[in-house]
Amino acid sequence: MTKSQITGHLFSLQDVAYRDFQAKLIPTVDFSRVIGVRTPALRAFAKKLRKEGGSGVQEFLSSLPHEYFDENQLHAFLISEEKDFDACVSLLEKFLPHIDNWATCDQLSPAVFKKNHEKLLPYIEKWLESKKTYTIRFAIKCLMQYFLDEDFNPAYLEKVAAVRSEEYYVKMMVAWYFATALAKQWDSALPFIEQKRLEKWTHNKAIQKARESFRISVEKKEILEKLKVEN
């Protein structure tokens, strides 16, 4: 399947009602760039393309930036299907600078990362230093997804707390990270809230998201409520 055939197939999967709904959720993407392919269909198509392989897939992965949001979504799913760590990171490094919305960033979830935490860390640290909104967001997402359980280190909290950005989608990810850290690593994460280590909006948003979590006890939510910063 050639690159043009891949894009054509995406249009054949179009759901206009879904397009109209989805476009409202990704304000950083122009409406004209949204085809409207549902996520299960995109995932299935990515698996099919990965299985078939061929020069068309490589051409598609090399043709950056893409015109359509759905092409970016497909690209993210194709990367997530890559089973070789080094090949996956190589594809990511080329793709991350072109991500222009939170949905594509958050859909990126390479399965190969689960068993390669040690190899992944240096890349996360590099991505955190990026000037690109969604590269930073992806780095924080990786720390949240892979390093808040058995491979947790309090130093990672320091790295995320040090992130300063005026970008809404970065600030929201920092808040999401700390809300998750409060659920999984309460004793290590709470001092960052008590000491007001985060920017005010992010601090309050982290508390809000934590208090909405089913993983945090009522008693802990009451503690967090008292730590909100008044505007």
PDB file of C-alpha atoms in Angstrom:
ATOM      1  CA  MET A   1       0.000   0.000   0.000  1.00  0.00           C
ATOM      2  CA  THR A   2       1.503   3.353  -1.054  1.00  0.00           C
ATOM      3  CA  LYS A   3       1.434   6.504   1.053  1.00  0.00           C
ATOM      4  CA  SER A   4      -1.394   7.983  -1.036  1.00  0.00           C
ATOM      5  CA  GLN A   5      -3.343   4.748  -0.696  1.00  0.00           C
ATOM      6  CA  ILE A   6      -2.858   4.873   3.076  1.00  0.00           C
ATOM      7  CA  THR A   7      -4.331   8.382   3.199  1.00  0.00           C
ATOM      8  CA  GLY A   8      -7.113   7.320   0.841  1.00  0.00           C
ATOM      9  CA  HIS A   9      -7.969   4.402   3.103  1.00  0.00           C
ATOM     10  CA  LEU A  10      -8.223   6.782   6.056  1.00  0.00           C
ATOM     11  CA  PHE A  11     -10.869   8.735   4.150  1.00  0.00           C
ATOM     12  CA  SER A  12     -12.720   5.501   3.445  1.00  0.00           C
ATOM     13  CA  LEU A  13     -12.942   5.005   7.229  1.00  0.00           C
ATOM     14  CA  GLN A  14     -14.309   8.507   7.827  1.00  0.00           C
ATOM     15  CA  ASP A  15     -17.149   9.000  10.299  1.00  0.00           C
ATOM     16  CA  VAL A  16     -18.426  12.538   9.752  1.00  0.00           C
ATOM     17  CA  ALA A  17     -20.348  12.744  13.031  1.00  0.00           C
ATOM     18  CA  TYR A  18     -17.268  11.557  14.902  1.00  0.00           C
ATOM     19  CA  ARG A  19     -15.123  14.102  13.031  1.00  0.00           C
ATOM     20  CA  ASP A  20     -17.378  16.937  14.153  1.00  0.00           C
ATOM     21  CA  PHE A  21     -17.189  15.725  17.757  1.00  0.00           C
ATOM     22  CA  GLN A  22     -13.464  15.033  17.752  1.00  0.00           C
ATOM     23  CA  ALA A  23     -12.471  18.343  16.170  1.00  0.00           C
ATOM     24  CA  LYS A  24     -13.887  20.188  19.178  1.00  0.00           C
ATOM     25  CA  LEU A  25     -11.542  18.295  21.491  1.00  0.00           C
ATOM     26  CA  ILE A  26      -8.341  19.287  19.687  1.00  0.00           C
ATOM     27  CA  PRO A  27      -8.458  23.100  19.404  1.00  0.00           C
ATOM     28  CA  THR A  28      -4.835  23.313  18.239  1.00  0.00           C
ATOM     29  CA  VAL A  29      -5.754  21.477  15.002  1.00  0.00           C
ATOM     30  CA  ASP A  30      -7.700  23.175  12.215  1.00  0.00           C
ATOM     31  CA  PHE A  31     -11.061  21.536  11.471  1.00  0.00           C
ATOM     32  CA  SER A  32     -10.107  21.016   7.813  1.00  0.00           C
ATOM     33  CA  ARG A  33      -7.272  18.724   8.898  1.00  0.00           C
ATOM     34  CA  VAL A  34      -9.520  16.259  10.754  1.00  0.00           C
ATOM     35  CA  ILE A  35     -10.771  13.279   8.733  1.00  0.00           C
ATOM     36  CA  GLY A  36     -12.686  11.625  11.559  1.00  0.00           C
ATOM     37  CA  VAL A  37     -11.479   8.016  11.896  1.00  0.00           C
ATOM     38  CA  ARG A  38     -12.394   6.259  15.121  1.00  0.00           C
ATOM     39  CA  THR A  39      -9.538   5.041  17.298  1.00  0.00           C
ATOM     40  CA  PRO A  40     -10.291   1.276  17.055  1.00  0.00           C
ATOM     41  CA  ALA A  41     -10.233   1.522  13.264  1.00  0.00           C
ATOM     42  CA  LEU A  42      -6.914   3.398  13.359  1.00  0.00           C
ATOM     43  CA  ARG A  43      -5.376   0.819  15.681  1.00  0.00           C
ATOM     44  CA  ALA A  44      -6.535  -2.047  13.483  1.00  0.00           C
ATOM     45  CA  PHE A  45      -5.184  -0.299  10.374  1.00  0.00           C
ATOM     46  CA  ALA A  46      -1.812   0.293  12.065  1.00  0.00           C
ATOM     47  CA  LYS A  47      -1.557  -3.397  12.990  1.00  0.00           C
ATOM     48  CA  LYS A  48      -2.437  -4.380   9.425  1.00  0.00           C
ATOM     49  CA  LEU A  49       0.186  -2.030   7.945  1.00  0.00           C
ATOM     50  CA  ARG A  50       2.851  -3.217  10.384  1.00  0.00           C
ATOM     51  CA  LYS A  51       2.126  -6.824   9.491  1.00  0.00           C
ATOM     52  CA  GLU A  52       2.220  -6.165   5.753  1.00  0.00           C
ATOM     53  CA  GLY A  53       5.244  -3.844   5.855  1.00  0.00           C
ATOM     54  CA  GLY A  54       6.501  -2.589   2.513  1.00  0.00           C
ATOM     55  CA  SER A  55       7.979   0.607   1.154  1.00  0.00           C
ATOM     56  CA  GLY A  56       4.660   2.443   1.390  1.00  0.00           C
ATOM     57  CA  VAL A  57       4.712   2.286   5.173  1.00  0.00           C
ATOM     58  CA  GLN A  58       8.284   3.578   5.270  1.00  0.00           C
ATOM     59  CA  GLU A  59       7.351   6.337   2.854  1.00  0.00           C
ATOM     60  CA  PHE A  60       4.398   7.278   5.067  1.00  0.00           C
ATOM     61  CA  LEU A  61       6.572   7.365   8.195  1.00  0.00           C
ATOM     62  CA  SER A  62       9.117   9.540   6.387  1.00  0.00           C
ATOM     63  CA  SER A  63       6.611  12.043   4.992  1.00  0.00           C
ATOM     64  CA  LEU A  64       6.602  14.574   7.808  1.00  0.00           C
ATOM     65  CA  PRO A  65       4.828  16.763   8.603  1.00  0.00           C
ATOM     66  CA  HIS A  66       1.543  15.062   7.761  1.00  0.00           C
ATOM     67  CA  GLU A  67      -1.386  17.053   6.436  1.00  0.00           C
ATOM     68  CA  TYR A  68      -4.105  15.369   8.464  1.00  0.00           C
ATOM     69  CA  PHE A  69      -4.612  14.814  12.185  1.00  0.00           C
ATOM     70  CA  ASP A  70      -5.646  11.220  11.489  1.00  0.00           C
ATOM     71  CA  GLU A  71      -2.352  10.611   9.675  1.00  0.00           C
ATOM     72  CA  ASN A  72      -0.572  11.737  12.827  1.00  0.00           C
ATOM     73  CA  GLN A  73      -2.736   9.379  14.876  1.00  0.00           C
ATOM     74  CA  LEU A  74      -1.921   6.491  12.558  1.00  0.00           C
ATOM     75  CA  HIS A  75       1.770   7.424  12.736  1.00  0.00           C
ATOM     76  CA  ALA A  76       1.605   7.300  16.551  1.00  0.00           C
ATOM     77  CA  PHE A  77       0.014   3.853  16.482  1.00  0.00           C
ATOM     78  CA  LEU A  78       2.586   2.576  13.978  1.00  0.00           C
ATOM     79  CA  ILE A  79       5.406   3.727  16.267  1.00  0.00           C
ATOM     80  CA  SER A  80       3.671   2.133  19.239  1.00  0.00           C
ATOM     81  CA  GLU A  81       3.672  -1.177  17.345  1.00  0.00           C
ATOM     82  CA  GLU A  82       7.452  -1.113  16.744  1.00  0.00           C
ATOM     83  CA  LYS A  83       9.053  -3.988  18.668  1.00  0.00           C
ATOM     84  CA  ASP A  84      12.714  -2.923  18.413  1.00  0.00           C
ATOM     85  CA  PHE A  85      13.640  -0.292  21.014  1.00  0.00           C
ATOM     86  CA  ASP A  86      16.301   1.522  18.981  1.00  0.00           C
ATOM     87  CA  ALA A  87      14.125   1.597  15.861  1.00  0.00           C
ATOM     88  CA  CYS A  88      11.210   2.868  17.940  1.00  0.00           C
ATOM     89  CA  VAL A  89      13.231   5.710  19.454  1.00  0.00           C
ATOM     90  CA  SER A  90      14.606   6.638  16.045  1.00  0.00           C
ATOM     91  CA  LEU A  91      11.058   6.966  14.705  1.00  0.00           C
ATOM     92  CA  LEU A  92      10.009   8.918  17.786  1.00  0.00           C
ATOM     93  CA  GLU A  93      12.860  11.406  17.514  1.00  0.00           C
ATOM     94  CA  LYS A  94      11.753  12.241  13.974  1.00  0.00           C
ATOM     95  CA  PHE A  95       8.056  12.405  14.840  1.00  0.00           C
ATOM     96  CA  LEU A  96       7.921  14.228  18.190  1.00  0.00           C
ATOM     97  CA  PRO A  97       8.791  17.710  16.827  1.00  0.00           C
ATOM     98  CA  HIS A  98       5.820  17.486  14.440  1.00  0.00           C
ATOM     99  CA  ILE A  99       3.153  16.628  17.020  1.00  0.00           C
ATOM    100  CA  ASP A 100       0.724  19.529  17.305  1.00  0.00           C
ATOM    101  CA  ASN A 101      -1.970  18.308  19.677  1.00  0.00           C
ATOM    102  CA  TRP A 102      -2.466  16.544  23.016  1.00  0.00           C
ATOM    103  CA  ALA A 103      -4.366  13.561  21.569  1.00  0.00           C
ATOM    104  CA  THR A 104      -1.575  12.366  19.288  1.00  0.00           C
ATOM    105  CA  CYS A 105       0.962  12.913  22.063  1.00  0.00           C
ATOM    106  CA  ASP A 106      -1.042  10.898  24.559  1.00  0.00           C
ATOM    107  CA  GLN A 107      -1.821   8.081  22.105  1.00  0.00           C
ATOM    108  CA  LEU A 108       1.898   7.415  21.743  1.00  0.00           C
ATOM    109  CA  SER A 109       2.539   4.419  23.982  1.00  0.00           C
ATOM    110  CA  PRO A 110       5.272   2.138  22.612  1.00  0.00           C
ATOM    111  CA  ALA A 111       4.900  -1.370  24.026  1.00  0.00           C
ATOM    112  CA  VAL A 112       8.663  -1.856  23.770  1.00  0.00           C
ATOM    113  CA  PHE A 113       9.211   0.789  26.487  1.00  0.00           C
ATOM    114  CA  LYS A 114       7.740  -1.475  29.173  1.00  0.00           C
ATOM    115  CA  LYS A 115      10.822  -3.713  29.244  1.00  0.00           C
ATOM    116  CA  ASN A 116      13.441  -1.062  28.500  1.00  0.00           C
ATOM    117  CA  HIS A 117      13.120   1.454  31.320  1.00  0.00           C
ATOM    118  CA  GLU A 118      16.858   1.878  31.820  1.00  0.00           C
ATOM    119  CA  LYS A 119      17.481   2.562  28.125  1.00  0.00           C
ATOM    120  CA  LEU A 120      14.505   4.929  28.012  1.00  0.00           C
ATOM    121  CA  LEU A 121      15.566   7.263  30.841  1.00  0.00           C
ATOM    122  CA  PRO A 122      18.304   9.196  28.978  1.00  0.00           C
ATOM    123  CA  TYR A 123      15.843   9.983  26.196  1.00  0.00           C
ATOM    124  CA  ILE A 124      13.226  11.176  28.668  1.00  0.00           C
ATOM    125  CA  GLU A 125      15.781  13.526  30.215  1.00  0.00           C
ATOM    126  CA  LYS A 126      16.645  14.894  26.776  1.00  0.00           C
ATOM    127  CA  TRP A 127      12.991  15.345  25.826  1.00  0.00           C
ATOM    128  CA  LEU A 128      12.325  17.237  29.052  1.00  0.00           C
ATOM    129  CA  GLU A 129      14.857  19.831  27.878  1.00  0.00           C
ATOM    130  CA  SER A 130      13.068  20.342  24.561  1.00  0.00           C
ATOM    131  CA  LYS A 131      11.460  23.627  23.536  1.00  0.00           C
ATOM    132  CA  LYS A 132       8.612  21.725  21.882  1.00  0.00           C
ATOM    133  CA  THR A 133       5.366  21.586  23.868  1.00  0.00           C
ATOM    134  CA  TYR A 134       4.392  18.026  23.029  1.00  0.00           C
ATOM    135  CA  THR A 135       7.902  16.635  23.306  1.00  0.00           C
ATOM    136  CA  ILE A 136       7.989  17.870  26.910  1.00  0.00           C
ATOM    137  CA  ARG A 137       4.482  16.540  27.503  1.00  0.00           C
ATOM    138  CA  PHE A 138       5.468  13.137  26.137  1.00  0.00           C
ATOM    139  CA  ALA A 139       8.547  13.005  28.393  1.00  0.00           C
ATOM    140  CA  ILE A 140       6.444  13.696  31.479  1.00  0.00           C
ATOM    141  CA  LYS A 141       3.871  11.163  30.313  1.00  0.00           C
ATOM    142  CA  CYS A 142       6.621   8.528  30.094  1.00  0.00           C
ATOM    143  CA  LEU A 143       7.770   9.293  33.642  1.00  0.00           C
ATOM    144  CA  MET A 144       4.165   8.981  34.804  1.00  0.00           C
ATOM    145  CA  GLN A 145       3.484   5.786  32.868  1.00  0.00           C
ATOM    146  CA  TYR A 146       6.690   3.856  33.531  1.00  0.00           C
ATOM    147  CA  PHE A 147       8.395   5.325  36.599  1.00  0.00           C
ATOM    148  CA  LEU A 148       5.838   5.680  39.374  1.00  0.00           C
ATOM    149  CA  ASP A 149       5.809   2.025  40.387  1.00  0.00           C
ATOM    150  CA  GLU A 150       8.701  -0.418  40.937  1.00  0.00           C
ATOM    151  CA  ASP A 151      11.222   1.792  39.117  1.00  0.00           C
ATOM    152  CA  PHE A 152      10.234   4.946  40.989  1.00  0.00           C
ATOM    153  CA  ASN A 153      12.910   7.351  42.155  1.00  0.00           C
ATOM    154  CA  PRO A 154      12.109  10.613  44.033  1.00  0.00           C
ATOM    155  CA  ALA A 155      14.549  12.360  41.699  1.00  0.00           C
ATOM    156  CA  TYR A 156      11.961  12.065  38.943  1.00  0.00           C
ATOM    157  CA  LEU A 157       9.566  14.215  40.963  1.00  0.00           C
ATOM    158  CA  GLU A 158      12.287  16.869  41.081  1.00  0.00           C
ATOM    159  CA  LYS A 159      12.682  16.759  37.312  1.00  0.00           C
ATOM    160  CA  VAL A 160       8.980  17.282  36.656  1.00  0.00           C
ATOM    161  CA  ALA A 161       8.634  19.956  39.345  1.00  0.00           C
ATOM    162  CA  ALA A 162      11.471  21.860  37.660  1.00  0.00           C
ATOM    163  CA  VAL A 163       9.547  22.110  34.373  1.00  0.00           C
ATOM    164  CA  ARG A 164       8.384  25.665  33.764  1.00  0.00           C
ATOM    165  CA  SER A 165       6.186  26.493  30.807  1.00  0.00           C
ATOM    166  CA  GLU A 166       3.350  28.823  29.898  1.00  0.00           C
ATOM    167  CA  GLU A 167       1.909  26.155  27.616  1.00  0.00           C
ATOM    168  CA  TYR A 168      -1.417  24.832  28.894  1.00  0.00           C
ATOM    169  CA  TYR A 169      -0.771  21.278  27.683  1.00  0.00           C
ATOM    170  CA  VAL A 170       2.557  21.128  29.496  1.00  0.00           C
ATOM    171  CA  LYS A 171       1.152  22.535  32.733  1.00  0.00           C
ATOM    172  CA  MET A 172      -1.768  20.128  32.594  1.00  0.00           C
ATOM    173  CA  MET A 173       0.574  17.155  32.173  1.00  0.00           C
ATOM    174  CA  VAL A 174       2.668  18.282  35.146  1.00  0.00           C
ATOM    175  CA  ALA A 175      -0.534  18.449  37.197  1.00  0.00           C
ATOM    176  CA  TRP A 176      -1.630  15.035  35.953  1.00  0.00           C
ATOM    177  CA  TYR A 177       1.785  13.600  36.809  1.00  0.00           C
ATOM    178  CA  PHE A 178       1.691  14.897  40.373  1.00  0.00           C
ATOM    179  CA  ALA A 179      -1.910  13.791  40.890  1.00  0.00           C
ATOM    180  CA  THR A 180      -0.849  10.290  39.850  1.00  0.00           C
ATOM    181  CA  ALA A 181       2.267  10.490  42.014  1.00  0.00           C
ATOM    182  CA  LEU A 182       0.085  11.389  45.000  1.00  0.00           C
ATOM    183  CA  ALA A 183      -1.947   8.257  44.324  1.00  0.00           C
ATOM    184  CA  LYS A 184       1.054   5.975  43.899  1.00  0.00           C
ATOM    185  CA  GLN A 185       3.881   7.589  45.895  1.00  0.00           C
ATOM    186  CA  TRP A 186       2.090   9.703  48.491  1.00  0.00           C
ATOM    187  CA  ASP A 187       4.928  10.112  50.983  1.00  0.00           C
ATOM    188  CA  SER A 188       7.378  11.281  48.314  1.00  0.00           C
ATOM    189  CA  ALA A 189       4.951  13.477  46.362  1.00  0.00           C
ATOM    190  CA  LEU A 190       3.135  15.241  49.208  1.00  0.00           C
ATOM    191  CA  PRO A 191       6.101  17.464  50.243  1.00  0.00           C
ATOM    192  CA  PHE A 192       6.071  19.025  46.755  1.00  0.00           C
ATOM    193  CA  ILE A 193       2.485  20.121  47.416  1.00  0.00           C
ATOM    194  CA  GLU A 194       3.102  21.129  51.031  1.00  0.00           C
ATOM    195  CA  GLN A 195       6.107  23.219  50.012  1.00  0.00           C
ATOM    196  CA  LYS A 196       4.266  24.669  46.997  1.00  0.00           C
ATOM    197  CA  ARG A 197       7.008  23.605  44.611  1.00  0.00           C
ATOM    198  CA  LEU A 198       4.745  23.912  41.559  1.00  0.00           C
ATOM    199  CA  GLU A 199       3.492  27.022  39.792  1.00  0.00           C
ATOM    200  CA  LYS A 200       0.194  28.145  41.386  1.00  0.00           C
ATOM    201  CA  TRP A 201      -2.196  27.064  38.610  1.00  0.00           C
ATOM    202  CA  THR A 202      -0.448  23.701  38.259  1.00  0.00           C
ATOM    203  CA  HIS A 203      -0.401  23.234  42.050  1.00  0.00           C
ATOM    204  CA  ASN A 204      -4.152  23.711  42.321  1.00  0.00           C
ATOM    205  CA  LYS A 205      -4.873  21.604  39.254  1.00  0.00           C
ATOM    206  CA  ALA A 206      -2.780  18.728  40.654  1.00  0.00           C
ATOM    207  CA  ILE A 207      -4.785  18.904  43.875  1.00  0.00           C
ATOM    208  CA  GLN A 208      -8.049  18.996  41.936  1.00  0.00           C
ATOM    209  CA  LYS A 209      -7.151  15.957  39.857  1.00  0.00           C
ATOM    210  CA  ALA A 210      -5.900  14.079  42.914  1.00  0.00           C
ATOM    211  CA  ARG A 211      -9.116  14.798  44.777  1.00  0.00           C
ATOM    212  CA  GLU A 212     -11.062  13.422  41.810  1.00  0.00           C
ATOM    213  CA  SER A 213      -9.096  10.165  41.944  1.00  0.00           C
ATOM    214  CA  PHE A 214     -10.642   6.964  43.293  1.00  0.00           C
ATOM    215  CA  ARG A 215      -7.141   5.829  44.292  1.00  0.00           C
ATOM    216  CA  ILE A 216      -6.752   8.451  47.010  1.00  0.00           C
ATOM    217  CA  SER A 217      -8.490   8.093  50.370  1.00  0.00           C
ATOM    218  CA  VAL A 218     -10.992  10.591  51.751  1.00  0.00           C
ATOM    219  CA  GLU A 219      -8.554  11.441  54.543  1.00  0.00           C
ATOM    220  CA  LYS A 220      -5.792  12.289  52.090  1.00  0.00           C
ATOM    221  CA  LYS A 221      -8.182  14.331  49.953  1.00  0.00           C
ATOM    222  CA  GLU A 222      -9.023  16.413  53.017  1.00  0.00           C
ATOM    223  CA  ILE A 223      -5.320  17.068  53.569  1.00  0.00           C
ATOM    224  CA  LEU A 224      -4.942  18.188  49.952  1.00  0.00           C
ATOM    225  CA  GLU A 225      -8.004  20.429  50.112  1.00  0.00           C
ATOM    226  CA  LYS A 226      -6.315  22.469  52.837  1.00  0.00           C
ATOM    227  CA  LEU A 227      -3.191  22.890  50.695  1.00  0.00           C
ATOM    228  CA  LYS A 228      -4.872  24.740  47.826  1.00  0.00           C
ATOM    229  CA  VAL A 229      -3.461  28.158  47.010  1.00  0.00           C
ATOM    230  CA  GLU A 230      -5.926  31.027  46.868  1.00  0.00           C
ATOM    231  CA  ASN A 231      -5.945  33.158  43.733  1.00  0.00           C
TER     232      ASN A 231
END
